[in-house]
Short mmCIF file of C-alpha atoms in Angstrom, two decimals:
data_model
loop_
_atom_site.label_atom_id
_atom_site.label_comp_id
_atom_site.label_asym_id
_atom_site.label_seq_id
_atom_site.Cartn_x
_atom_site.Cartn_y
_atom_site.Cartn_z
CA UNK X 1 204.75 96.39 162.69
CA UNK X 2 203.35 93.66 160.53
CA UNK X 3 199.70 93.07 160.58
CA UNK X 4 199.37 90.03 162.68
CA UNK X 5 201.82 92.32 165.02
CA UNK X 6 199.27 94.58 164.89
CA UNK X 7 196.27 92.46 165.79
CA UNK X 8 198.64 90.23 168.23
CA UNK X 9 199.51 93.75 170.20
CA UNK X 10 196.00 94.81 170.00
CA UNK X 11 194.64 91.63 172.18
CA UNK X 12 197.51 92.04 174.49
CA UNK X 13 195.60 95.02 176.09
CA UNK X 14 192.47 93.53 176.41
CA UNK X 15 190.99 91.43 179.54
CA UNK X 16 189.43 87.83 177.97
CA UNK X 17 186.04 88.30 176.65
CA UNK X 18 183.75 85.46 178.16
CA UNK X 19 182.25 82.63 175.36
CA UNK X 20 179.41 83.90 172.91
CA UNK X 21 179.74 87.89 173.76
CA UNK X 22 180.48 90.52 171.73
CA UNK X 23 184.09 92.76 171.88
CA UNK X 24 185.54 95.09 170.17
CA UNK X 25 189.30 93.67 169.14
CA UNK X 26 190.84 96.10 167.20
CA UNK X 27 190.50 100.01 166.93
CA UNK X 28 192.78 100.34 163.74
CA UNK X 29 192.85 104.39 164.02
CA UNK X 30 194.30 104.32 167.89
CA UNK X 31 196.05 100.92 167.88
CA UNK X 32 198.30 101.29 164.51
CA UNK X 33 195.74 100.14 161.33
CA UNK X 34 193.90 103.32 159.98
CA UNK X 35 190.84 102.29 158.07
CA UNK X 36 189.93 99.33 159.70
CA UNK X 37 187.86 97.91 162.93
CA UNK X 38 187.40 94.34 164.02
CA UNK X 39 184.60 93.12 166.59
CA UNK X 40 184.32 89.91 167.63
CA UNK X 41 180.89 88.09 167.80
CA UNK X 42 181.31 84.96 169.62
CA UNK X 43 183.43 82.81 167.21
CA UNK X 44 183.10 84.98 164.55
CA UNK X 45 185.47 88.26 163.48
CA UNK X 46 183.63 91.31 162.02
CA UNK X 47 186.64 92.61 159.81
CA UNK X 48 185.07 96.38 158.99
CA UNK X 49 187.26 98.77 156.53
CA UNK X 50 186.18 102.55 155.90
CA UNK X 51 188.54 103.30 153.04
CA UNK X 52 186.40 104.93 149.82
CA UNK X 53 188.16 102.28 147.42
CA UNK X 54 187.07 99.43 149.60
CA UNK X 55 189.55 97.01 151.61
CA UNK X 56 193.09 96.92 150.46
CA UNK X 57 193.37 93.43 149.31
CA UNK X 58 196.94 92.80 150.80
CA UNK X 59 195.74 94.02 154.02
CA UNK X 60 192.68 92.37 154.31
CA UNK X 61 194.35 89.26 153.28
CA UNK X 62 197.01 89.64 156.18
CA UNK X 63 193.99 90.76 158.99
CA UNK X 64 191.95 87.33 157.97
CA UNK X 65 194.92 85.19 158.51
CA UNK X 66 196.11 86.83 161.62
CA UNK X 67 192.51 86.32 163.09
CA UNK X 68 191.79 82.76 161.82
CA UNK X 69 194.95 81.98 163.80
CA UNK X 70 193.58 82.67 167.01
CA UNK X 71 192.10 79.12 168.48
CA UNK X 72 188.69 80.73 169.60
CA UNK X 73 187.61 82.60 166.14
CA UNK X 74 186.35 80.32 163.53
CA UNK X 75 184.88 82.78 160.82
CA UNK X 76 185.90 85.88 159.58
CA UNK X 77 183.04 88.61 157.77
CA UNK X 78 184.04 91.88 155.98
CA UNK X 79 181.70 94.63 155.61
CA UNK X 80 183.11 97.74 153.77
CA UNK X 81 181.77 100.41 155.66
CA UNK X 82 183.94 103.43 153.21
CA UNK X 83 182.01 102.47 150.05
CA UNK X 84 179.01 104.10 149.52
CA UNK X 85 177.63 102.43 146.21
CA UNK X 86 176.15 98.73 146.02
CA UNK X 87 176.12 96.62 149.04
CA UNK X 88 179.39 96.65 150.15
CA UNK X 89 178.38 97.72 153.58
CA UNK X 90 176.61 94.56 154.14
CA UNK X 91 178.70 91.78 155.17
CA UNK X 92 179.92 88.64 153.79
CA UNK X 93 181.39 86.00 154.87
CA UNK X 94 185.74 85.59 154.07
CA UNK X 95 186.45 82.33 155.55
CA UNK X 96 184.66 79.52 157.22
CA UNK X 97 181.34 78.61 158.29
CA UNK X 98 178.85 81.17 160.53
CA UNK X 99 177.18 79.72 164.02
CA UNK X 100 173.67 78.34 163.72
CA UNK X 101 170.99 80.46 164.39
CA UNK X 102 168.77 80.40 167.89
CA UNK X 103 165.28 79.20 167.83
CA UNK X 104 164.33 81.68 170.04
CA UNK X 105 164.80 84.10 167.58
CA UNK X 106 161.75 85.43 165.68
CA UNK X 107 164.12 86.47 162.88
CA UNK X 108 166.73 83.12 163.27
CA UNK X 109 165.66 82.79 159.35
CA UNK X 110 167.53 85.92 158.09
CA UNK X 111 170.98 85.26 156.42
CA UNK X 112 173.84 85.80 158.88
CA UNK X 113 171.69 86.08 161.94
CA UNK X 114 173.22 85.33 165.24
CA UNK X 115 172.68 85.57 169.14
CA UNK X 116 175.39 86.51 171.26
CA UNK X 117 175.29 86.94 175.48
CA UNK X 118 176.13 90.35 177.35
CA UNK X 119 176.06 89.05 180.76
CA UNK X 120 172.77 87.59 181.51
CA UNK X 121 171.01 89.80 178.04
CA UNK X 122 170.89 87.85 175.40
CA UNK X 123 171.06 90.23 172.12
CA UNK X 124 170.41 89.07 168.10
CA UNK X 125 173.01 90.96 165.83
CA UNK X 126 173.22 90.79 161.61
CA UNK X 127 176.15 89.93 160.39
CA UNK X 128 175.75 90.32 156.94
CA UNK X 129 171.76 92.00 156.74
CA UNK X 130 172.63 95.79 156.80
CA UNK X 131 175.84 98.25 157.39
CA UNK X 132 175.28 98.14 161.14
CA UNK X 133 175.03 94.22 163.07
CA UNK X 134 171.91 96.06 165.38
CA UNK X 135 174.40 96.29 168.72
CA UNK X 136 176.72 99.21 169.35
CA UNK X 137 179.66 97.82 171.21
CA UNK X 138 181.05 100.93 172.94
CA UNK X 139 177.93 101.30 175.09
CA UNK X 140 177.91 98.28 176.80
CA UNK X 141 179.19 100.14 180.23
CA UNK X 142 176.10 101.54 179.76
CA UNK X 143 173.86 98.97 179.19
CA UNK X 144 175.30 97.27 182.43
CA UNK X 145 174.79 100.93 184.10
CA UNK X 146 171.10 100.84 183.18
CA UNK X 147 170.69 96.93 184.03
CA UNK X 148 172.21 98.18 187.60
CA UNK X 149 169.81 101.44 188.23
CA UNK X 150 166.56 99.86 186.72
CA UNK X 151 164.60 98.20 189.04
CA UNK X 152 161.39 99.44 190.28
CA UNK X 153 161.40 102.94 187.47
CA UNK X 154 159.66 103.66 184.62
CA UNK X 155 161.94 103.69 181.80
CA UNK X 156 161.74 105.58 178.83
CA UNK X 157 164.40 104.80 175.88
CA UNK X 158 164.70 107.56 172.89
CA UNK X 159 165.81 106.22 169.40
CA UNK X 160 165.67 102.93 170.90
CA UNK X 161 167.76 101.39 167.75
CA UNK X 162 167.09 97.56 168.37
CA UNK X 163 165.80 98.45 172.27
CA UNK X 164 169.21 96.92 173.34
CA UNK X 165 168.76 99.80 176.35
CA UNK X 166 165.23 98.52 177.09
CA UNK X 167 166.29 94.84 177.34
CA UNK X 168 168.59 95.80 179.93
CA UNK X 169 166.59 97.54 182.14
CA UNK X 170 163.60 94.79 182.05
CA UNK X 171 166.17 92.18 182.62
CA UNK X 172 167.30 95.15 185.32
CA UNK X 173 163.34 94.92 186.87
CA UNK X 174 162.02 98.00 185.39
CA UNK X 175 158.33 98.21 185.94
CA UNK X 176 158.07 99.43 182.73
CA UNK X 177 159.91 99.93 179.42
CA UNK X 178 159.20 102.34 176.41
CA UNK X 179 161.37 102.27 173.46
CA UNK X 180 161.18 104.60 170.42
CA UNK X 181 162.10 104.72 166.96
CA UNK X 182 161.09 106.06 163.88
CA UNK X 183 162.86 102.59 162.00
CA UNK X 184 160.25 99.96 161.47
CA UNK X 185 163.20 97.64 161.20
CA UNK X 186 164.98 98.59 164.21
CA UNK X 187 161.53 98.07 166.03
CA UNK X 188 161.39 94.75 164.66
CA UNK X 189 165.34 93.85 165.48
CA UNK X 190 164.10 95.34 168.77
CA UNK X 191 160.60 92.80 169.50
CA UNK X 192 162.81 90.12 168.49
CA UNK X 193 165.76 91.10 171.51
CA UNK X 194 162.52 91.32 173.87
CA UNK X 195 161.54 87.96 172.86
CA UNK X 196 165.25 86.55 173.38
CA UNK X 197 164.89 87.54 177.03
CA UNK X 198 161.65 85.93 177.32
CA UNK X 199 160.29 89.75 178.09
CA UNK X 200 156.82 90.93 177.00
CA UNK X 201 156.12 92.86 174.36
CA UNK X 202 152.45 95.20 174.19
CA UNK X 203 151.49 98.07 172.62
CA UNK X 204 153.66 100.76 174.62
CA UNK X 205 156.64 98.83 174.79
CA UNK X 206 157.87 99.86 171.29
CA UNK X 207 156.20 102.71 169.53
CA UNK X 208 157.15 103.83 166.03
CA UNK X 209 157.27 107.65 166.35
CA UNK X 210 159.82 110.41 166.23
CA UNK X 211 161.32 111.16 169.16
CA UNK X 212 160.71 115.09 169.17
CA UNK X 213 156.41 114.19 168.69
CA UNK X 214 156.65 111.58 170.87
CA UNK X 215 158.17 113.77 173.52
CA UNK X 216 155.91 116.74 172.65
CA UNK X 217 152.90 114.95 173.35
CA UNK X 218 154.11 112.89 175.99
CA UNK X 219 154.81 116.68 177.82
CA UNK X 220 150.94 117.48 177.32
CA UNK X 221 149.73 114.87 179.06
CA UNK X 222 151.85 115.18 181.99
CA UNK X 223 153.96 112.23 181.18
CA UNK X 224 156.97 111.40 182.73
CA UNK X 225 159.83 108.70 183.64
CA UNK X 226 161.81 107.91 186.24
CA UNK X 227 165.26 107.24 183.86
CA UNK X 228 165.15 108.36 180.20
CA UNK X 229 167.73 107.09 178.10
CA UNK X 230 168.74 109.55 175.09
CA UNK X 231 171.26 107.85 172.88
CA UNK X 232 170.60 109.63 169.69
CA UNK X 233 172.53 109.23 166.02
CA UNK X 234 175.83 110.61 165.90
CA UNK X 235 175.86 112.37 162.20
CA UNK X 236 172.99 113.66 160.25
CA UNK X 237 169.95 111.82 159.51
CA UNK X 238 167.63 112.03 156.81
CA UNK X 239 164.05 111.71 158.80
CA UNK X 240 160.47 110.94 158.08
CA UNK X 241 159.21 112.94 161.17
CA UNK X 242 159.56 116.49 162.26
CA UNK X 243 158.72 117.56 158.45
CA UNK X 244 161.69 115.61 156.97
CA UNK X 245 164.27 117.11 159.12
CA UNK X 246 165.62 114.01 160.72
CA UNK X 247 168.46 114.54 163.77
CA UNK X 248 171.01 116.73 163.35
CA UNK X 249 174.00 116.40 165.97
CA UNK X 250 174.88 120.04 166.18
CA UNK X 251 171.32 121.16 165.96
CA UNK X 252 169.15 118.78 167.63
CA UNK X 253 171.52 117.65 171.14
CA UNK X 254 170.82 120.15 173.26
CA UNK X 255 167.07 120.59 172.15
CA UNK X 256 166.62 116.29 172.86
CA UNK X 257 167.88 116.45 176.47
CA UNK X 258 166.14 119.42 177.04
CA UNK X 259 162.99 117.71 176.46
CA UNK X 260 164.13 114.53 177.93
CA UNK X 261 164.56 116.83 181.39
CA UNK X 262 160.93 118.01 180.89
CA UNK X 263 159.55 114.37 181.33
CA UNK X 264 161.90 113.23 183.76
CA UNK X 265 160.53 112.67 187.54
CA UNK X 266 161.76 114.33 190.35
CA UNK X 267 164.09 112.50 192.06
CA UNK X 268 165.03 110.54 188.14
CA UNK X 269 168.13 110.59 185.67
CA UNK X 270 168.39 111.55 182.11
CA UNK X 271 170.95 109.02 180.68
CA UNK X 272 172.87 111.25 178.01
CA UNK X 273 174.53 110.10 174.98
CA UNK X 274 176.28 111.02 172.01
CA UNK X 275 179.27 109.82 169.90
CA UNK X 276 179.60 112.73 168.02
CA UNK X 277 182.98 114.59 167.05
CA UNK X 278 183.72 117.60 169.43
CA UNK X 279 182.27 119.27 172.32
CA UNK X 280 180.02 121.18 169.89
CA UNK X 281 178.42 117.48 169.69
CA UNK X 282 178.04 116.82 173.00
CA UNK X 283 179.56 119.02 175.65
CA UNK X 284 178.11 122.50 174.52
CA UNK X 285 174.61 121.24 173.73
CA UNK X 286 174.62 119.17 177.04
CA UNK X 287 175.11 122.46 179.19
CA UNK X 288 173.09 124.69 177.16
CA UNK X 289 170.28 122.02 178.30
CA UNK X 290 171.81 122.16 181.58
CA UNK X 291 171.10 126.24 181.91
CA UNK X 292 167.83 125.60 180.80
CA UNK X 293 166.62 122.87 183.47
CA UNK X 294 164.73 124.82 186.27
CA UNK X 295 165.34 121.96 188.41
CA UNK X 296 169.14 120.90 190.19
CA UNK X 297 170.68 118.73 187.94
CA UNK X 298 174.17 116.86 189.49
CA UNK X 299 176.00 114.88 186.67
CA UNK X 300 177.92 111.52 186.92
CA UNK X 301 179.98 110.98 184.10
CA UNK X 302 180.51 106.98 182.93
CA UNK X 303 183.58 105.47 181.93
CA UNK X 304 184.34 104.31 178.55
CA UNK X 305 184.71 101.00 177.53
CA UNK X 306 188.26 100.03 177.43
CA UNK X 307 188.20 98.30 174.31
CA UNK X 308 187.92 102.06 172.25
CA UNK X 309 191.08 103.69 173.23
CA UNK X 310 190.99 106.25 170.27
CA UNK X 311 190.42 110.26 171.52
CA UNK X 312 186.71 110.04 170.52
CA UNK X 313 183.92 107.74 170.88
CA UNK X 314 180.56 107.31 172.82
CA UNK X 315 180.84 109.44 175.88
CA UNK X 316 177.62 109.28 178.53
CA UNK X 317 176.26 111.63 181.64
CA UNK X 318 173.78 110.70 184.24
CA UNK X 319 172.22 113.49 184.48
CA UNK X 320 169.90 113.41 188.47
CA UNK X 321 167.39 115.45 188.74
CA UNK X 322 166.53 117.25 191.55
CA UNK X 323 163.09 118.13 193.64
CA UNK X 324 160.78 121.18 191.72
CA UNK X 325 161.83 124.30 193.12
CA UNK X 326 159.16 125.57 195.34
#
């Protein structure tokens, strides 16, 4: 197939995505384009490629056409996720002219900053500040999961990223929210989404920590949360905290929802996360945890969002814990 075949066979699968949200439109590796994603922001098409060269120029040339064809995307942005030298990862803009920014925003001033709606959230994303936009696509089951199990709990949410999880459970009713990072940006990104959603931000609302202290002293002092979300990196991290380490995947899963179990409520859910490769990623860890918990743990797993069809991707448990045993 041609690539506008591609892209043209691509939307035929998906339902309509309502004006101003956020989609994922193509998943080159499962739907016939190696190398290369495209989201959709609103009006705008995120064209990513993860070759090391960079885009292929007669590709990318095809993809941009095939997109600015379609009568509800008026600007098309390439980031070139594969290349790890310069800026490259950062996007820029191919064709036409980016929305206007929101007022609401405290960070409306930053090149390529944009607001886009997720039911009733309303979420900022970068379009061409950084290698990520600040919104991960694939969880937005979960985010509507959360928004629907909120109300009335305590919520705790572990490398909050830009607190995407945290909006959704205020908006959800959550008495209270906690979000957690170690990213001073992502923080930031994060204080701006609360603002968005008119939602308060004080001093425990989002704390710069790592996520392994945090927890440790948070298990000292007899903390705990009705729903802790744990939606940690999926590869490698270089880290500030825990003595440099960062998070490690393989190493680090099962010890972070271990620890998320110890400050979890009786009666509350551990939301469990993790897009990365293989069971040892994920599904080992996850019951390793499991065999540790003291407590009767029953699991829910979540559906995936339909847009990723490819074999791997974000995968999430509820994880409801049970009474102390007595």
């Amino acid at each position: 197939m041609s690539t506008a075949e591609v892209v043209w066979a691509a939307l035929s699968r998906r339902a309509p995505a309502p004006p101003g949200s956020a989609r994922r439109l193509l998943d080159g590796r499962a739907e016939g384009l190696p190398g290369w994603t495209v989201d959709r922001y609103g009006p705008v098409a995120l064209i990513q490629s993860f070759g090391a060269q960079g885009a292929e120029a007669a590709t990318l040339s095809e993809l941009t056409a095939a997109l600015l064809d379609l009568p509800d995307i008026a600007c098309a942005v390439l980031k070139e996720r594969g290349v790890r030298q310069g800026d490259r990862g950062e996007g820029r803009v191919l064709a036409g002219v980016l929305p206007g920014p929101d007022e609401r925003d405290p960070l409306a001033s930053r090149a390529g900053r944009f607001v886009i709606h997720e039911g009733d959230l309303r979420l900022g994303v970068d379009l061409l500040y950084g290698v990520n936009t600040g919104l991960f696509l694939d969880a937005r089951p979960m985010r509507r999961w959360v928004q629907g199990h909120a109300r009335g709990l305590r919520v705790l949410n572990l490398f909050s990223y830009t607190a995407a999880f945290g909006v959704a459970a205020a908006v959800g009713g959550a008495t209270s929210t906690t979000n957690v990072d170690l990213v001073p940006s992502a923080l930031e990104r994060g204080r701006a989404n609360y603002a968005l959603n008119d939602l308060p931000v004080d001093g425990r609302s989002h704390a710069r920590d790592d996520v392994f202290d945090f927890l440790k002293r948070a298990t000292r002092r007899g903390e705990q949360w009705d729903l802790v979300v744990v939606d940690p990196p999926p590869v490698p991290t270089s880290g500030r905290g825990r003595k440099g380490k960062g998070f490690d995947p393989r190493r680090d899963q099962h010890k972070v929802i271990t620890r998320a179990l110890s400050v979890c409520a009786d009666g509350g859910t551990v939301l469990a996360m993790s897009a990365a490769h293989g069971a040892a990623g994920f599904e080992e860890p996850l019951q390793r945890a499991l065999q540790d918990e003291p407590r009767t743990v029953a699991q829910e797993s979540l559906a995936r969002d339909d847009d990723f069809p490819g074999p791997d991707g974000l995968r999430a448990v509820a994880l409801r814990v049970g009474p102390t045993p007595t």
